[in-house]
Coordinates of C-alpha atoms in Angstrom, one line a residue:
M71 CA 0.0 0.0 0.0
G72 CA 3.0 2.3 0.2
I73 CA 2.8 3.0 3.9
E74 CA 5.7 0.8 5.1
S75 CA 7.2 3.7 7.0
L76 CA 4.2 3.7 9.3
S77 CA 4.5 0.0 10.1
T78 CA 7.9 0.4 11.8
S79 CA 8.2 1.5 15.4
W80 CA 9.4 5.1 15.4
L81 CA 10.5 5.0 19.0
T82 CA 13.0 2.1 18.4
D83 CA 14.4 3.5 15.1
P84 CA 17.4 5.8 15.8
T85 CA 16.6 8.0 12.8
K86 CA 12.9 8.5 13.7
A87 CA 12.9 8.5 17.5
L88 CA 13.8 12.2 17.9
A89 CA 11.2 13.1 15.3
A90 CA 8.6 11.1 17.3
L91 CA 9.5 13.0 20.5
I92 CA 9.2 16.3 18.6
I93 CA 5.8 15.4 17.3
V94 CA 4.5 14.3 20.7
S95 CA 5.9 17.4 22.4
S96 CA 4.4 19.7 19.7
W97 CA 1.1 18.0 20.1
Q98 CA 1.2 18.3 23.9
L99 CA 2.1 22.0 23.9
S100 CA 0.0 23.1 20.9
G101 CA -3.3 23.4 22.9
Y102 CA -1.7 25.7 25.5
L103 CA -0.1 27.9 22.9
M104 CA -3.3 28.0 20.8
V105 CA -5.2 29.5 23.8
I106 CA -2.6 32.2 24.0
Y107 CA -2.9 33.0 20.3
I108 CA -6.7 33.0 20.4
A109 CA -6.6 35.3 23.4
G110 CA -4.4 37.7 21.4
L111 CA -6.6 37.5 18.3
T112 CA -9.8 38.2 20.3
N113 CA -8.3 41.3 21.7
I114 CA -8.1 42.9 18.2
S115 CA -10.9 45.5 17.9
G116 CA -13.7 44.6 15.5
E117 CA -13.9 48.3 14.6
L118 CA -10.3 48.3 13.5
L119 CA -10.8 45.3 11.2
E120 CA -14.0 46.8 9.8
S121 CA -12.3 50.1 9.1
A122 CA -9.5 48.3 7.3
Q123 CA -12.1 46.5 5.2
I124 CA -13.8 49.8 4.4
D125 CA -10.5 51.2 3.4
G126 CA -10.1 48.4 0.9
A127 CA -7.5 46.3 2.6
T128 CA -7.2 42.7 1.3
G129 CA -7.2 39.7 3.6
W130 CA -3.4 39.5 3.3
Q131 CA -2.9 43.2 4.1
V132 CA -5.2 42.9 7.2
I133 CA -3.1 39.9 8.5
K134 CA 0.3 41.6 7.7
N135 CA -0.5 45.1 8.8
I136 CA -3.0 44.7 11.6
K137 CA -3.3 41.2 13.1
V138 CA 0.4 40.2 13.2
P139 CA 1.6 43.4 14.8
L140 CA -1.2 43.3 17.4
V141 CA -0.5 39.7 18.2
R142 CA 3.3 40.2 18.5
N143 CA 3.2 39.8 22.3
S144 CA 1.4 36.5 22.0
I145 CA 3.9 35.3 19.4
T146 CA 6.8 36.3 21.6
I147 CA 5.4 34.6 24.6
C148 CA 4.6 31.4 22.7
T149 CA 8.0 31.4 21.0
F150 CA 9.9 31.6 24.3
L151 CA 7.6 29.2 26.1
A152 CA 8.2 26.6 23.4
I153 CA 12.0 27.2 23.6
S154 CA 12.2 27.0 27.4
R155 CA 9.9 23.9 27.4
S156 CA 12.1 22.2 24.9
F157 CA 15.1 22.6 27.3
M158 CA 13.2 21.1 30.1
S159 CA 11.5 18.1 28.4
F160 CA 12.4 15.2 30.7
D161 CA 9.2 13.3 31.4
M162 CA 8.4 12.4 27.8
N163 CA 12.0 11.5 27.0
L164 CA 12.1 9.2 30.0
S165 CA 8.8 7.5 29.5
L166 CA 8.9 7.0 25.7
T167 CA 12.6 6.3 24.9
A168 CA 14.7 6.6 28.0
G169 CA 17.3 8.4 25.9
G170 CA 17.6 5.5 23.3
P171 CA 17.9 4.0 20.9
Y172 CA 21.7 4.5 20.8
K173 CA 21.4 7.8 22.7
S174 CA 19.6 9.4 19.8
T175 CA 17.0 11.1 22.0
E176 CA 19.2 11.9 25.0
L177 CA 18.2 15.5 25.7
I178 CA 19.7 17.9 28.2
A179 CA 17.3 17.3 31.1
Y180 CA 17.6 13.5 30.7
K181 CA 21.4 13.8 30.5
I182 CA 21.4 15.7 33.8
Y183 CA 19.2 13.0 35.4
Q184 CA 21.5 10.2 34.2
T185 CA 24.6 12.0 35.5
A186 CA 23.1 12.6 38.9
F187 CA 21.0 9.5 39.6
T188 CA 22.3 6.7 37.3
S189 CA 26.0 7.5 37.5
M190 CA 25.7 8.8 41.1
E191 CA 27.7 11.9 40.3
F192 CA 25.5 14.3 42.3
G193 CA 27.9 17.3 42.2
K194 CA 28.3 17.1 38.4
G195 CA 24.6 16.6 37.9
Q196 CA 23.9 19.6 40.1
A197 CA 26.4 21.7 38.2
Q198 CA 24.8 20.7 34.9
A199 CA 21.3 21.6 36.4
I200 CA 22.5 25.0 37.4
V201 CA 23.9 25.7 33.9
L202 CA 20.5 24.6 32.5
F203 CA 18.8 26.9 34.9
V204 CA 21.0 29.8 33.9
I205 CA 20.2 29.1 30.2
V206 CA 16.4 28.9 30.8
A207 CA 16.6 32.0 33.0
A208 CA 18.4 34.0 30.3
I209 CA 15.7 32.9 27.8
S210 CA 13.0 34.0 30.2
L211 CA 14.6 37.4 30.7
L212 CA 14.9 37.8 26.9
Q213 CA 11.1 37.0 26.8
V214 CA 10.4 39.7 29.4
Y215 CA 12.5 42.2 27.5
F216 CA 11.0 41.6 24.1
T217 CA 7.4 41.5 25.6
N218 CA 8.0 44.8 27.3
K219 CA 9.6 46.3 24.2
G220 CA 6.5 45.2 22.2
A221 CA 4.2 46.8 24.8
E222 CA 6.0 50.1 24.5
D223 CA 5.6 50.2 20.7

């Protein structure tokens, strides 16, 4: 039938396991991000859209010149939430693949867990966790900066 790629186990194939984790993670996070996008879109004034239509703006012009600039804060928040969530994805990695096959899905948070609790190198694991915390904190501070910058515009 031509669907042989669907008959293999994605979680046991080293070339497809990471893609499977990305798909599951995207599916898990998409609902939460969609609520943020919808909240941003519902805050756009109907009068503004109506006046653009009266002025002869096409659908693409309305999206490009009105909707996207007004939803910029939502886009910024969702982008940084997705980035910070990707750094901290541990539970799905552990439950679906446990870093395998052949360490193809060994992500940062799972590597920290392995260092601290499997290898019993608690100090090294703690140092790695602090570095991860600093990275996520820096990303969060960038989010606050860009969100405040967008609010000032």
